[in-house]
GROMACS .gro file of C-alpha atoms in nm:
model
  259
    1MET     CA    1   0.470   1.730   0.681
    2MET     CA    2   0.200   1.520   0.648
    3GLU     CA    3   0.178   1.220   0.935
    4LEU     CA    4   0.212   0.906   0.786
    5THR     CA    5   0.005   0.609   0.910
    6PRO     CA    6   0.139   0.374   1.182
    7ALA     CA    7   0.294   0.018   1.107
    8GLY     CA    8   0.062  -0.204   1.084
    9LEU     CA    9  -0.203  -0.024   0.950
   10ILE     CA   10  -0.332   0.074   0.597
   11THR     CA   11  -0.513   0.378   0.463
   12LEU     CA   12  -0.712   0.327   0.153
   13LEU     CA   13  -0.914   0.559  -0.064
   14THR     CA   14  -1.185   0.448  -0.374
   15LEU     CA   15  -1.294   0.703  -0.604
   16ASN     CA   16  -1.447   0.704  -0.937
   17VAL     CA   17  -1.333   0.958  -1.112
   18PHE     CA   18  -1.578   1.060  -1.397
   19GLN     CA   19  -1.455   1.031  -1.696
   20THR     CA   20  -1.613   1.320  -1.899
   21PHE     CA   21  -1.515   1.679  -2.026
   22THR     CA   22  -1.768   1.811  -1.754
   23SER     CA   23  -1.529   2.094  -1.585
   24PRO     CA   24  -1.275   1.844  -1.590
   25ALA     CA   25  -0.999   2.124  -1.481
   26GLU     CA   26  -1.214   2.256  -1.186
   27ARG     CA   27  -1.280   1.852  -1.063
   28TYR     CA   28  -0.921   1.732  -1.084
   29GLU     CA   29  -0.851   2.069  -0.872
   30ALA     CA   30  -1.136   1.962  -0.582
   31ILE     CA   31  -1.002   1.609  -0.650
   32ASP     CA   32  -0.604   1.671  -0.605
   33ARG     CA   33  -0.745   1.955  -0.239
   34GLU     CA   34  -0.927   1.663  -0.077
   35LEU     CA   35  -0.660   1.394  -0.120
   36THR     CA   36  -0.392   1.611  -0.010
   37THR     CA   37  -0.604   1.672   0.277
   38LEU     CA   38  -0.680   1.274   0.346
   39ASN     CA   39  -0.357   1.160   0.255
   40PRO     CA   40  -0.430   0.790   0.224
   41ASP     CA   41  -0.172   0.519   0.181
   42VAL     CA   42  -0.325   0.362  -0.133
   43ALA     CA   43  -0.530   0.502  -0.368
   44THR     CA   44  -0.794   0.283  -0.613
   45PHE     CA   45  -0.952   0.501  -0.937
   46GLN     CA   46  -1.202   0.417  -1.159
   47GLU     CA   47  -1.283   0.578  -1.531
   48VAL     CA   48  -0.918   0.716  -1.544
   49LYS     CA   49  -0.867   0.888  -1.869
   50LEU     CA   50  -0.577   0.792  -2.065
   51GLY     CA   51  -0.390   0.912  -2.388
   52LYS     CA   52  -0.205   0.753  -2.629
   53SER     CA   53   0.127   0.849  -2.524
   54GLY     CA   54   0.056   0.685  -2.214
   55ALA     CA   55  -0.030   1.022  -1.973
   56SER     CA   56  -0.312   0.995  -1.764
   57SER     CA   57  -0.562   1.228  -1.579
   58ILE     CA   58  -0.419   1.110  -1.235
   59ASP     CA   59  -0.083   1.108  -1.283
   60HIS     CA   60  -0.027   1.473  -1.090
   61LEU     CA   61  -0.242   1.280  -0.825
   62LEU     CA   62  -0.047   1.229  -0.479
   63PRO     CA   63   0.263   1.331  -0.633
   64SER     CA   64   0.470   1.216  -0.310
   65HIS     CA   65   0.347   0.863  -0.362
   66ALA     CA   66   0.613   0.706  -0.642
   67HIS     CA   67   0.436   0.412  -0.687
   68ARG     CA   68   0.180   0.380  -0.947
   69ILE     CA   69  -0.013   0.157  -1.195
   70VAL     CA   70  -0.259   0.227  -1.470
   71LYS     CA   71  -0.434  -0.029  -1.731
   72GLY     CA   72  -0.685  -0.022  -2.017
   73ARG     CA   73  -0.756   0.125  -2.310
   74PRO     CA   74  -0.746   0.467  -2.416
   75GLY     CA   75  -1.107   0.565  -2.444
   76GLY     CA   76  -1.194   0.276  -2.214
   77TYR     CA   77  -1.264   0.202  -1.856
   78VAL     CA   78  -0.903   0.273  -1.770
   79GLN     CA   79  -0.800   0.202  -1.380
   80ALA     CA   80  -0.515   0.320  -1.141
   81ILE     CA   81  -0.351   0.210  -0.804
   82VAL     CA   82  -0.121   0.505  -0.642
   83SER     CA   83   0.044   0.364  -0.348
   84ARG     CA   84   0.300   0.539  -0.078
   85HIS     CA   85   0.440   0.197  -0.021
   86PRO     CA   86   0.648  -0.054  -0.299
   87ILE     CA   87   0.453  -0.224  -0.577
   88LEU     CA   88   0.593  -0.557  -0.531
   89ARG     CA   89   0.400  -0.722  -0.829
   90THR     CA   90   0.075  -0.657  -1.032
   91LEU     CA   91  -0.202  -0.871  -1.171
   92GLU     CA   92  -0.531  -0.842  -1.425
   93VAL     CA   93  -0.844  -1.043  -1.318
   94PRO     CA   94  -1.027  -1.094  -1.717
   95PHE     CA   95  -1.425  -1.099  -1.689
   96ARG     CA   96  -1.512  -1.348  -1.973
   97ASN     CA   97  -1.838  -1.187  -2.020
   98ASN     CA   98  -1.681  -0.844  -2.061
   99ARG     CA   99  -1.368  -0.834  -2.241
  100ALA     CA  100  -1.353  -0.405  -2.198
  101ARG     CA  101  -1.390  -0.457  -1.798
  102MET     CA  102  -1.157  -0.655  -1.559
  103ALA     CA  103  -0.999  -0.622  -1.194
  104LEU     CA  104  -0.652  -0.469  -1.135
  105GLY     CA  105  -0.425  -0.569  -0.854
  106ALA     CA  106  -0.136  -0.463  -0.694
  107VAL     CA  107   0.041  -0.664  -0.416
  108ILE     CA  108   0.150  -0.394  -0.237
  109ALA     CA  109   0.436  -0.414   0.095
  110VAL     CA  110   0.297  -0.260   0.385
  111PRO     CA  111   0.498  -0.118   0.718
  112THR     CA  112   0.449  -0.369   0.997
  113PRO     CA  113   0.576  -0.356   1.404
  114GLY     CA  114   0.752  -0.693   1.244
  115GLY     CA  115   0.912  -0.576   0.916
  116THR     CA  116   0.665  -0.534   0.613
  117ARG     CA  117   0.309  -0.725   0.521
  118GLU     CA  118   0.190  -0.836   0.137
  119VAL     CA  119  -0.119  -0.695   0.098
  120LEU     CA  120  -0.331  -0.729  -0.187
  121VAL     CA  121  -0.513  -0.435  -0.321
  122LEU     CA  122  -0.818  -0.500  -0.607
  123THR     CA  123  -1.006  -0.235  -0.760
  124THR     CA  124  -1.263  -0.293  -1.022
  125HIS     CA  125  -1.523  -0.140  -1.228
  126LEU     CA  126  -1.824  -0.384  -1.266
  127ASP     CA  127  -2.089  -0.366  -1.565
  128TYR     CA  128  -2.348  -0.083  -1.509
  129GLN     CA  129  -2.665  -0.220  -1.665
  130LEU     CA  130  -2.903  -0.216  -1.383
  131THR     CA  131  -3.041  -0.562  -1.513
  132HIS     CA  132  -2.703  -0.741  -1.541
  133HIS     CA  133  -2.724  -0.881  -1.164
  134SER     CA  134  -2.557  -1.228  -1.301
  135GLU     CA  135  -2.256  -1.066  -1.495
  136ARG     CA  136  -2.187  -0.837  -1.204
  137ARG     CA  137  -2.200  -1.187  -1.004
  138ALA     CA  138  -1.987  -1.366  -1.290
  139GLN     CA  139  -1.739  -1.086  -1.233
  140LEU     CA  140  -1.726  -1.096  -0.855
  141LYS     CA  141  -1.661  -1.470  -0.850
  142ALA     CA  142  -1.367  -1.394  -1.076
  143ILE     CA  143  -1.250  -1.131  -0.848
  144VAL     CA  144  -1.347  -1.358  -0.546
  145ALA     CA  145  -1.124  -1.625  -0.715
  146ALA     CA  146  -0.816  -1.392  -0.740
  147ALA     CA  147  -0.820  -1.284  -0.390
  148GLU     CA  148  -0.868  -1.619  -0.215
  149SER     CA  149  -0.584  -1.747  -0.397
  150PHE     CA  150  -0.407  -1.502  -0.218
  151ASP     CA  151  -0.230  -1.577   0.122
  152GLY     CA  152  -0.260  -1.229   0.317
  153PRO     CA  153  -0.483  -0.923   0.365
  154VAL     CA  154  -0.663  -0.842   0.071
  155ALA     CA  155  -0.886  -0.503  -0.028
  156VAL     CA  156  -1.150  -0.520  -0.263
  157THR     CA  157  -1.226  -0.174  -0.375
  158GLY     CA  158  -1.395   0.014  -0.662
  159ASP     CA  159  -1.701   0.094  -0.863
  160LEU     CA  160  -1.908  -0.251  -0.821
  161ASN     CA  161  -2.249  -0.070  -1.003
  162PHE     CA  162  -2.516  -0.256  -0.735
  163GLY     CA  163  -2.626  -0.102  -0.415
  164ASP     CA  164  -2.709  -0.273  -0.061
  165GLY     CA  165  -2.989  -0.595  -0.084
  166GLU     CA  166  -2.917  -0.656  -0.442
  167ALA     CA  167  -2.902  -1.005  -0.601
  168GLU     CA  168  -2.510  -1.012  -0.644
  169SER     CA  169  -2.449  -0.888  -0.272
  170ASP     CA  170  -2.408  -1.268  -0.197
  171ALA     CA  171  -2.102  -1.301  -0.397
  172ILE     CA  172  -1.882  -1.171  -0.184
  173PRO     CA  173  -1.809  -1.424   0.061
  174ASP     CA  174  -1.860  -1.352   0.471
  175THR     CA  175  -1.502  -1.389   0.502
  176PHE     CA  176  -1.474  -1.033   0.345
  177THR     CA  177  -1.624  -0.716   0.586
  178ASP     CA  178  -1.804  -0.450   0.363
  179VAL     CA  179  -1.581  -0.170   0.569
  180TRP     CA  180  -1.858   0.103   0.547
  181ARG     CA  181  -2.144  -0.124   0.676
  182ALA     CA  182  -1.983  -0.278   0.973
  183LEU     CA  183  -1.901   0.070   1.119
  184ASN     CA  184  -2.160   0.231   0.994
  185GLY     CA  185  -2.470  -0.001   1.068
  186ALA     CA  186  -2.777   0.130   0.852
  187ALA     CA  187  -2.636   0.470   0.717
  188PRO     CA  188  -2.723   0.498   0.342
  189GLY     CA  189  -2.367   0.562   0.260
  190TYR     CA  190  -2.449   0.684  -0.073
  191THR     CA  191  -2.177   0.719  -0.309
  192TRP     CA  192  -2.455   0.740  -0.607
  193ASP     CA  193  -2.625   1.030  -0.483
  194ARG     CA  194  -2.899   1.190  -0.719
  195GLU     CA  195  -3.076   1.397  -0.506
  196LYS     CA  196  -2.795   1.627  -0.400
  197ASN     CA  197  -2.523   1.572  -0.691
  198PRO     CA  198  -2.659   1.702  -1.011
  199MET     CA  199  -2.423   1.485  -1.226
  200ALA     CA  200  -2.552   1.216  -1.025
  201LYS     CA  201  -2.881   1.271  -1.131
  202LYS     CA  202  -2.807   1.380  -1.464
  203GLY     CA  203  -2.576   1.036  -1.558
  204SER     CA  204  -2.858   0.824  -1.363
  205LEU     CA  205  -3.017   0.540  -1.559
  206VAL     CA  206  -3.408   0.523  -1.633
  207GLY     CA  207  -3.539   0.410  -1.237
  208GLU     CA  208  -3.235   0.457  -1.123
  209PRO     CA  209  -3.236   0.551  -0.760
  210SER     CA  210  -2.932   0.668  -0.525
  211ARG     CA  211  -2.722   0.368  -0.421
  212ARG     CA  212  -2.462   0.319  -0.259
  213LEU     CA  213  -2.239   0.150  -0.544
  214ASP     CA  214  -1.840   0.211  -0.417
  215ARG     CA  215  -1.701  -0.021  -0.181
  216ILE     CA  216  -1.418  -0.128   0.033
  217PHE     CA  217  -1.393  -0.497   0.113
  218TRP     CA  218  -1.151  -0.600   0.352
  219ARG     CA  219  -0.997  -0.977   0.481
  220GLY     CA  220  -0.727  -0.889   0.673
  221GLY     CA  221  -0.759  -0.764   1.017
  222ARG     CA  222  -1.030  -0.498   1.196
  223ALA     CA  223  -1.185  -0.220   1.024
  224LEU     CA  224  -1.069   0.070   1.213
  225GLU     CA  225  -1.246   0.325   1.010
  226SER     CA  226  -1.445   0.430   0.700
  227ARG     CA  227  -1.637   0.749   0.551
  228ILE     CA  228  -1.774   0.879   0.243
  229VAL     CA  229  -1.557   1.159   0.081
  230PHE     CA  230  -1.581   1.417  -0.215
  231ASN     CA  231  -1.946   1.485  -0.106
  232GLN     CA  232  -1.922   1.833  -0.097
  233ARG     CA  233  -1.945   2.084  -0.355
  234VAL     CA  234  -1.555   2.290  -0.346
  235ARG     CA  235  -1.523   2.598  -0.485
  236PRO     CA  236  -1.253   2.615  -0.715
  237ALA     CA  237  -0.957   2.866  -0.697
  238ASP     CA  238  -1.105   3.102  -0.948
  239THR     CA  239  -1.381   3.207  -0.750
  240THR     CA  240  -1.544   3.367  -1.031
  241ARG     CA  241  -1.649   2.992  -1.068
  242PRO     CA  242  -1.907   2.784  -0.911
  243ALA     CA  243  -1.836   2.545  -0.652
  244LEU     CA  244  -1.906   2.190  -0.773
  245PHE     CA  245  -1.867   1.802  -0.682
  246PRO     CA  246  -1.549   1.655  -0.759
  247SER     CA  247  -1.691   1.378  -0.941
  248ASP     CA  248  -2.071   1.240  -0.976
  249HIS     CA  249  -1.982   0.949  -0.798
  250TYR     CA  250  -1.873   1.026  -0.421
  251GLY     CA  251  -1.498   0.862  -0.280
  252VAL     CA  252  -1.485   0.583  -0.002
  253PHE     CA  253  -1.145   0.619   0.297
  254ALA     CA  254  -1.087   0.342   0.478
  255LYS     CA  255  -0.823   0.319   0.800
  256LEU     CA  256  -0.771  -0.095   0.832
  257GLU     CA  257  -0.571  -0.327   1.068
  258VAL     CA  258  -0.304  -0.511   0.891
  259ARG     CA  259  -0.261  -0.882   1.014
   0.00000   0.00000   0.00000
């Protein structure tokens, strides 16, 4: 039996699962295997494949987590939130400058020593063009406005499509902790790793370096742990097949205190 997170804490994971036909069965096998090991309370996914029937590419992941939402158009920028704890309500944050993208939110009832605490988990997939700093800043401001209207702990997660020190970094207020950076100092924490991951190298824009695109920001308690995950090649069950990375992105895992 998997060990559950103690009351008053939440474990959270975010991963862009790479919406492509590149070795999907083997990649999702690898994603499933690592998710089972990590066993996060809440996982957020970007680039989910969604069929016209409503079935999605993440339906089989974390089968013990009964609470899930998947939003987006088939073939578009689909996002998902999967939770062990009950999802009380959901929200969508539209982006005026890009109707194909948005932020997806879920208010989740997280157990605490005194009962439960409502926690808002947001996930997003921002504009990707290297020069779209103002577009991403506007999208982040819409997300922050939604977060600041919520009276409780908030996590902002996802593929933000900008790296450390880029212009839009100042759109996230200091009331939010960049969990990886707070706990890992100056370590690069690349989740888009052109040097190591051939899928990232192949998918890079002209002039794009390795960057820390995928983040977890937290407001509502201490950040206790954060690490980069899905950053190693995995050997498929069919050992005649080569080992491969689960996605072109790496994921981020965090353990957080809920106040």
